[in-house]
Amino acid sequence: MTDAARKLILGIETSCDETAASVVEWSDGSVRTLSNAVASQHELHAEYKGVVPEIASRAHAERITPIIRRACDEASVGLADLTAIAAGVRPGLIGSLLVGVSASKALAWSLGVPLIGVDHVRAHLYACLLDQPRPAFPALGLVISGGHTSLYRMGSPTDLTRLGGTIDDAIGEAYDKAATILGIDYPGGPNLDKRAQDAEARGVAIVDELPVSRLGRESLDFSFSGLKTAVLYAFRGVPGRRESASAADATFESDEAREHRMDELCLAFQHAAVRALTLKVERALDAKPDCGALLVGGGVSANSRVRTELARLGEDRGVEVRMPPMALCVDNAAMIAGLGAEQLASSNWQGESLSEVRAEPTTRA
Ligand code: KG4
Ligand code: ZN
């Protein structure tokens, strides 16, 4: 390979509570990850049971330079070798995004290389293409994270048409809120998943049929707020009913009874939440029969039942299902660098001036 064919892209991601940098090598339509450095802030936010924006942006400011240095060192790449910088620009916490976008601008300006603005939600789908051969396009894309639950038709990694999305809570948000209702420790989503898995292994039965939102007959949108409320009522009682416990305080005969009820509801929640996803994926495959693959991304793609049920659905429907390896389900910069490399290589790339690349708190349609 000639040096000209070897494009090295540095990706930078600071949209929420992970400070991340990665170097990928783009060559002839394939992307190889050379480094993927992530500094998680989970320990800083755990006592607040959620991400505190001011703490997050301060931590990004402290960690951004060391993490960029680490990504370059691990890839054995010097700053002068870089072809372009890709920055996660939207959506996210504005104070957090600004740290990564400002660092990216400073680097691109000082090195005289292009700066590529990358959408974090779309980049989640790229996580399952890194270091892999390409699946057949068109494909369906399913993003399931703490802030988003969306379905896309993908003509290519950079050509996405939105088919549907949540009309209220994102699935990860519903996991986190259900975990809080049930008194499960932070981080709620992974811990609820683990508890549901343990309960299933111990033979706990599903006694509550929690609602699976369908919406209109052909709708490809999602809704998770009813499921969350159903967990609240099932655990604490329906407010106003004489026999129910107070809405603020679930009462149980014993600690064992309480623990057992938590097991039952974790299991029932996990089944209903994942069924709501598979139902819409089935509908989308019916509506878009030309899609021969399903790409999945976002934090909730780490969920054990999501992985087994989507894999099963793919086998039943003869569709290739791609899910990221566990390390790439969470926020990372390799997915930003990878999608940035694709954008740079695409025929639509016209270059963006430094002032055109801006931090934006919300995603675009
Ligand atoms: O993609 P991500 O790291 O951040 C966003 O872009 O939102 O996703 C974080 C979300 C959180 O809501 C977290 O609880 C959820 O993903 N999550 C899970 C699991 N692992 C992470 N939810 C259910 N089961 C899991 N195993
Ligand atoms: Zn994310």
Coordinates of C-alpha atoms and ligand atoms in Angstrom, one line a residue:
M1 CA 0.0 0.0 0.0
T2 CA 1.3 3.5 -0.8
D3 CA 1.4 6.1 1.9
A4 CA -1.2 8.2 0.0
A5 CA -3.7 5.4 0.3
R6 CA -3.3 5.2 4.0
K7 CA -5.6 7.7 5.7
L8 CA -5.3 8.1 9.5
I9 CA -8.2 9.6 11.3
L10 CA -8.2 10.8 14.9
G11 CA -11.7 10.6 16.4
I12 CA -12.7 12.5 19.5
E13 CA -15.9 11.9 21.6
T14 CA -17.1 13.8 24.6
S15 CA -20.9 14.0 24.3
C16 CA -21.8 12.6 27.7
D17 CA -19.7 11.0 30.4
E18 CA -17.0 9.2 28.4
T19 CA -13.8 11.1 27.3
A20 CA -12.6 9.1 24.3
A21 CA -10.1 9.3 21.5
S22 CA -9.2 6.8 18.8
V23 CA -7.1 6.4 15.7
V24 CA -8.4 4.4 12.7
E25 CA -6.8 3.6 9.4
W26 CA -9.1 4.0 6.3
S27 CA -8.0 2.2 3.2
D28 CA -10.1 1.3 0.2
G29 CA -13.4 1.2 2.0
S30 CA -12.3 -0.7 5.1
V31 CA -11.6 0.8 8.5
R32 CA -9.1 -0.7 10.9
T33 CA -9.0 0.4 14.6
L34 CA -5.4 1.2 15.7
S35 CA -6.4 2.5 19.1
N36 CA -9.5 3.1 21.2
A37 CA -8.9 5.0 24.4
V38 CA -11.8 5.6 26.8
A39 CA -11.8 7.4 30.2
S40 CA -15.1 6.7 31.8
Q41 CA -16.5 9.1 34.4
H42 CA -19.0 6.6 36.0
E43 CA -17.3 6.8 39.4
L44 CA -17.8 10.6 39.4
H45 CA -21.5 10.4 38.8
A46 CA -22.4 7.3 40.8
E47 CA -23.3 9.1 44.0
Y48 CA -25.8 11.3 42.1
K49 CA -27.3 8.2 40.3
G50 CA -27.1 10.1 37.0
V51 CA -24.8 12.2 34.9
V52 CA -24.2 15.7 36.4
P53 CA -23.5 18.0 33.3
E54 CA -21.1 20.4 35.1
I55 CA -19.1 17.6 36.6
A56 CA -18.9 15.9 33.2
S57 CA -17.6 18.9 31.3
R58 CA -15.0 19.7 33.9
A59 CA -13.7 16.1 33.8
H60 CA -13.6 16.2 30.0
A61 CA -11.5 19.3 30.2
E62 CA -9.0 17.6 32.5
R63 CA -8.9 14.4 30.5
I64 CA -9.0 15.4 26.9
T65 CA -5.3 16.0 26.3
P66 CA -4.1 12.9 28.0
I67 CA -6.6 10.7 26.2
I68 CA -5.6 12.1 22.8
R69 CA -2.0 11.4 23.6
R70 CA -2.8 7.9 24.7
A71 CA -4.8 7.2 21.5
C72 CA -1.9 8.3 19.4
D73 CA 0.7 6.5 21.4
E74 CA -1.2 3.2 21.4
A75 CA -1.6 3.5 17.6
S76 CA 2.1 4.4 17.2
V77 CA 1.0 7.5 15.3
G78 CA 2.3 11.0 15.6
L79 CA 0.0 14.1 15.2
A80 CA 1.8 15.0 12.0
D81 CA 0.8 11.6 10.5
L82 CA -3.0 12.4 10.8
T83 CA -5.1 12.9 7.7
A84 CA -8.1 14.4 9.4
I85 CA -9.8 14.9 12.8
A86 CA -13.4 13.6 13.3
A87 CA -15.3 15.1 16.2
G88 CA -18.6 13.9 17.8
V89 CA -20.6 17.1 17.4
R90 CA -24.2 16.1 18.2
P91 CA -26.3 15.2 20.1
G92 CA -25.2 15.5 23.7
L93 CA -24.6 17.7 26.8
I94 CA -23.6 21.1 25.4
G95 CA -20.8 21.7 27.9
S96 CA -19.4 18.3 27.3
L97 CA -19.6 18.5 23.5
L98 CA -17.8 21.9 23.5
V99 CA -14.7 20.4 25.2
G100 CA -14.2 17.8 22.4
V101 CA -15.3 20.0 19.6
S102 CA -12.9 22.8 20.7
A103 CA -10.0 20.4 21.1
S104 CA -10.7 19.0 17.7
K105 CA -10.9 22.4 16.1
A106 CA -7.6 23.4 17.7
L107 CA -5.9 20.3 16.5
A108 CA -7.3 20.5 12.9
W109 CA -6.3 24.2 12.7
S110 CA -2.8 23.7 14.0
L111 CA -2.2 20.6 11.8
G112 CA -3.9 22.1 8.7
V113 CA -6.0 19.0 8.2
P114 CA -9.8 18.7 7.6
L115 CA -12.3 18.6 10.5
I116 CA -15.2 16.3 10.1
G117 CA -18.4 16.7 12.3
V118 CA -19.9 13.4 13.1
D119 CA -23.4 12.6 14.5
H120 CA -23.0 10.4 17.6
V121 CA -26.3 8.5 17.1
R122 CA -25.4 7.5 13.6
A123 CA -21.9 6.7 14.7
H124 CA -23.3 4.1 17.1
L125 CA -24.3 2.1 14.0
Y126 CA -20.8 2.3 12.7
A127 CA -19.5 0.5 15.7
C128 CA -20.5 -2.9 14.3
L129 CA -18.7 -2.2 11.0
L130 CA -15.2 -1.4 12.4
D131 CA -12.6 -4.1 11.5
Q132 CA -15.3 -6.1 9.7
P133 CA -16.2 -6.8 6.1
R134 CA -19.2 -4.8 4.9
P135 CA -22.7 -6.3 5.1
A136 CA -25.0 -6.0 2.2
F137 CA -26.7 -2.6 1.8
P138 CA -29.4 -1.5 2.0
A139 CA -29.7 -2.5 5.6
L140 CA -31.8 -1.6 8.6
G141 CA -30.2 0.4 11.4
L142 CA -31.4 0.2 15.0
V143 CA -30.0 2.6 17.6
I144 CA -30.8 1.8 21.2
S145 CA -29.2 4.0 23.8
G146 CA -29.8 6.2 26.8
G147 CA -31.0 9.1 24.7
H148 CA -32.3 7.5 21.5
T149 CA -34.3 4.6 20.1
S150 CA -34.5 5.0 16.3
L151 CA -34.9 2.9 13.2
Y152 CA -33.2 3.8 9.9
R153 CA -33.0 2.5 6.4
M154 CA -29.3 2.6 5.5
G155 CA -28.3 2.9 1.8
S156 CA -24.7 3.0 3.0
P157 CA -22.9 3.8 6.3
T158 CA -23.4 7.5 5.5
D159 CA -26.8 7.5 3.8
L160 CA -29.5 7.1 6.5
T161 CA -33.3 7.7 6.3
R162 CA -35.1 7.7 9.6
L163 CA -38.1 5.3 9.6
G164 CA -39.2 5.8 13.2
G165 CA -38.2 6.6 16.8
T166 CA -39.4 6.9 20.3
I167 CA -42.2 9.2 21.0
D168 CA -41.3 9.5 24.7
D169 CA -38.6 7.7 26.7
A170 CA -35.6 6.1 25.0
I171 CA -35.2 2.4 25.9
G172 CA -32.0 3.0 27.9
E173 CA -33.8 5.8 29.8
A174 CA -36.7 3.4 30.5
Y175 CA -34.2 0.8 31.8
D176 CA -32.5 3.3 34.1
K177 CA -35.9 4.7 35.4
A178 CA -37.3 1.2 36.0
A179 CA -34.1 0.3 37.9
T180 CA -34.5 3.4 40.1
I181 CA -38.2 2.5 40.8
L182 CA -37.1 -1.0 41.8
G183 CA -34.2 0.3 44.0
I184 CA -31.5 -1.2 41.8
D185 CA -28.0 0.4 42.1
Y186 CA -26.5 2.7 39.4
P187 CA -25.8 2.1 36.6
G188 CA -29.4 0.9 36.3
G189 CA -29.6 -0.6 32.8
P190 CA -26.8 -3.1 33.1
N191 CA -27.7 -4.0 36.7
L192 CA -31.4 -4.6 35.8
D193 CA -30.2 -6.8 32.9
K194 CA -27.9 -8.8 35.2
R195 CA -30.7 -9.2 37.7
A196 CA -33.2 -10.4 35.1
Q197 CA -30.6 -12.9 33.8
D198 CA -29.9 -14.2 37.3
A199 CA -33.7 -14.5 38.0
E200 CA -34.3 -16.4 34.8
A201 CA -31.4 -18.8 35.6
R202 CA -33.0 -19.4 39.0
G203 CA -36.3 -20.3 37.4
V204 CA -38.2 -17.1 38.6
A205 CA -41.5 -17.0 36.6
I206 CA -43.0 -14.0 34.8
V207 CA -46.3 -13.4 36.6
D208 CA -46.9 -9.9 35.4
E209 CA -47.6 -9.3 31.8
L210 CA -46.2 -5.8 31.3
P211 CA -47.5 -3.9 28.3
V212 CA -45.7 -4.1 25.0
S213 CA -46.3 -0.8 23.1
R214 CA -47.5 -1.4 19.5
L215 CA -48.8 2.1 18.5
G216 CA -50.6 2.2 15.1
R217 CA -50.7 -1.0 13.0
E218 CA -47.9 0.1 10.7
S219 CA -46.1 2.4 13.1
L220 CA -42.3 2.1 13.3
D221 CA -42.2 4.4 16.3
F222 CA -41.5 3.3 19.9
S223 CA -43.0 4.2 23.3
F224 CA -41.5 3.1 26.6
S225 CA -43.1 5.5 29.2
G226 CA -46.2 3.2 29.7
L227 CA -43.9 0.3 30.5
K228 CA -42.0 2.3 33.0
T229 CA -45.3 3.4 34.7
A230 CA -46.5 -0.2 34.7
V231 CA -43.4 -1.2 36.6
L232 CA -44.0 1.6 39.1
Y233 CA -47.6 0.5 39.8
A234 CA -46.8 -3.2 39.9
F235 CA -44.1 -2.6 42.5
R236 CA -45.7 0.1 44.6
G237 CA -49.4 -0.3 43.9
V238 CA -51.8 1.9 42.0
P239 CA -52.3 5.3 43.7
G240 CA -55.8 5.7 45.0
R241 CA -56.5 1.9 45.4
R242 CA -57.3 1.1 49.0
E243 CA -55.2 -2.1 49.1
S244 CA -52.2 -0.5 47.4
A245 CA -49.1 0.6 49.2
S246 CA -48.3 4.3 49.1
A247 CA -46.9 5.3 45.8
A248 CA -43.7 6.5 47.5
D249 CA -43.0 3.5 49.6
A250 CA -43.5 -0.2 48.6
T251 CA -44.2 -2.3 51.7
F252 CA -43.5 -6.0 51.8
E253 CA -43.9 -8.7 54.4
S254 CA -40.2 -9.5 54.5
D255 CA -36.9 -8.6 52.7
E256 CA -37.2 -11.9 50.9
A257 CA -40.6 -11.0 49.5
R258 CA -39.3 -7.7 48.4
E259 CA -36.3 -9.3 46.7
H260 CA -38.5 -11.9 45.0
R261 CA -40.8 -9.2 43.7
M262 CA -37.8 -7.2 42.3
D263 CA -36.7 -10.4 40.5
E264 CA -40.1 -10.9 39.0
L265 CA -40.4 -7.4 37.7
C266 CA -36.9 -7.2 36.4
L267 CA -37.6 -10.3 34.3
A268 CA -41.0 -9.0 33.2
F269 CA -39.6 -5.6 32.2
Q270 CA -36.7 -7.2 30.3
H271 CA -39.1 -9.4 28.3
A272 CA -41.6 -6.6 27.5
A273 CA -38.9 -4.0 26.6
V274 CA -37.1 -6.3 24.2
R275 CA -40.3 -7.6 22.7
A276 CA -41.2 -3.9 21.9
L277 CA -38.0 -3.7 19.9
T278 CA -38.3 -7.0 18.0
L279 CA -41.9 -6.2 17.1
K280 CA -40.8 -3.0 15.3
V281 CA -37.8 -4.6 13.7
E282 CA -40.1 -7.3 12.3
R283 CA -42.5 -4.6 11.0
A284 CA -39.6 -2.7 9.4
L285 CA -38.3 -5.8 7.7
D286 CA -41.8 -6.4 6.3
A287 CA -42.0 -2.8 5.1
K288 CA -38.4 -2.8 3.6
P289 CA -37.9 -6.3 2.2
D290 CA -34.8 -5.1 0.2
C291 CA -32.9 -4.8 3.5
G292 CA -30.7 -7.8 3.9
A293 CA -28.9 -6.9 7.1
L294 CA -29.7 -5.3 10.5
L295 CA -27.1 -3.1 12.1
V296 CA -27.5 -2.5 15.9
G297 CA -25.8 0.1 18.1
G298 CA -25.9 2.1 21.3
G299 CA -25.5 1.2 25.0
V300 CA -28.5 -1.1 25.1
S301 CA -27.0 -3.3 22.4
A302 CA -25.0 -4.7 25.3
N303 CA -28.2 -6.1 26.8
S304 CA -28.2 -9.9 27.0
R305 CA -31.7 -10.5 25.9
V306 CA -31.5 -7.9 23.1
R307 CA -28.5 -9.8 21.7
T308 CA -30.1 -13.2 21.9
E309 CA -33.6 -12.2 20.6
L310 CA -32.2 -10.1 17.7
A311 CA -29.8 -12.9 16.7
R312 CA -32.8 -15.3 16.8
L313 CA -34.9 -12.9 14.7
G314 CA -32.1 -12.6 12.1
E315 CA -31.9 -16.4 11.8
D316 CA -35.7 -16.8 11.4
R317 CA -35.9 -14.0 8.8
G318 CA -32.6 -14.9 6.9
V319 CA -31.2 -11.5 7.7
E320 CA -27.6 -10.9 8.8
V321 CA -27.6 -9.2 12.2
R322 CA -24.5 -7.2 13.2
M323 CA -24.1 -6.1 16.8
P324 CA -21.0 -4.4 18.2
P325 CA -18.5 -6.2 20.5
M326 CA -19.3 -5.3 24.1
A327 CA -16.5 -2.7 24.3
L328 CA -18.0 -0.8 21.4
C329 CA -21.6 -0.8 22.7
V330 CA -20.8 2.1 25.1
D331 CA -19.7 5.5 23.9
N332 CA -16.3 5.4 22.2
A333 CA -14.3 7.4 19.7
A334 CA -13.5 4.6 17.3
M335 CA -17.1 4.7 16.0
I336 CA -16.7 8.5 15.5
A337 CA -13.4 8.1 13.7
G338 CA -14.8 5.3 11.6
L339 CA -17.9 7.2 10.4
G340 CA -15.8 10.3 10.0
A341 CA -13.4 8.4 7.7
E342 CA -16.5 7.2 5.6
Q343 CA -17.8 10.8 5.4
L344 CA -14.4 12.0 4.2
A345 CA -14.2 9.3 1.6
S346 CA -17.8 9.7 0.4
S347 CA -18.5 11.5 -2.9
N348 CA -20.8 13.9 -1.0
W349 CA -17.9 15.3 1.1
Q350 CA -17.4 18.9 0.3
G351 CA -15.3 19.9 3.2
E352 CA -16.5 21.8 6.2
S353 CA -14.8 25.0 7.4
L354 CA -13.8 25.1 11.1
S355 CA -16.6 27.5 11.8
E356 CA -19.2 25.3 10.2
V357 CA -18.4 22.4 12.6
R358 CA -20.4 23.2 15.8
A359 CA -21.5 21.5 18.9
E360 CA -25.2 20.9 18.8
P361 CA -27.2 19.5 21.7
T362 CA -29.9 17.8 19.6
T363 CA -29.7 15.4 16.7
R364 CA -30.9 16.2 13.2
A365 CA -33.8 14.3 11.6
Ligands
KG4_1 O1 -25.0 4.6 24.1 P1 -24.8 5.0 25.5 O2 -23.5 4.6 26.2 O3 -25.1 6.5 25.8 C1 -26.0 7.2 25.0 O4 -25.6 7.6 23.9 O5 -27.1 7.4 25.5 O6 -26.0 4.3 26.3 C2 -26.2 4.3 27.6 C3 -27.5 3.6 28.0 C4 -27.9 3.8 29.5 O7 -29.2 4.1 29.6 C5 -27.6 2.4 30.1 O8 -28.4 2.1 31.2 C6 -27.9 1.5 28.9 O9 -27.4 2.2 27.8 N1 -27.3 0.2 29.0 C7 -28.1 -1.0 29.2 C8 -27.2 -2.0 29.3 N2 -25.9 -1.5 29.2 C9 -26.0 -0.2 29.0 N3 -29.4 -1.1 29.2 C10 -29.9 -2.4 29.4 N4 -29.0 -3.5 29.5 C11 -27.7 -3.3 29.4 N5 -26.9 -4.4 29.5
ZN2 ZN -24.1 6.9 22.9

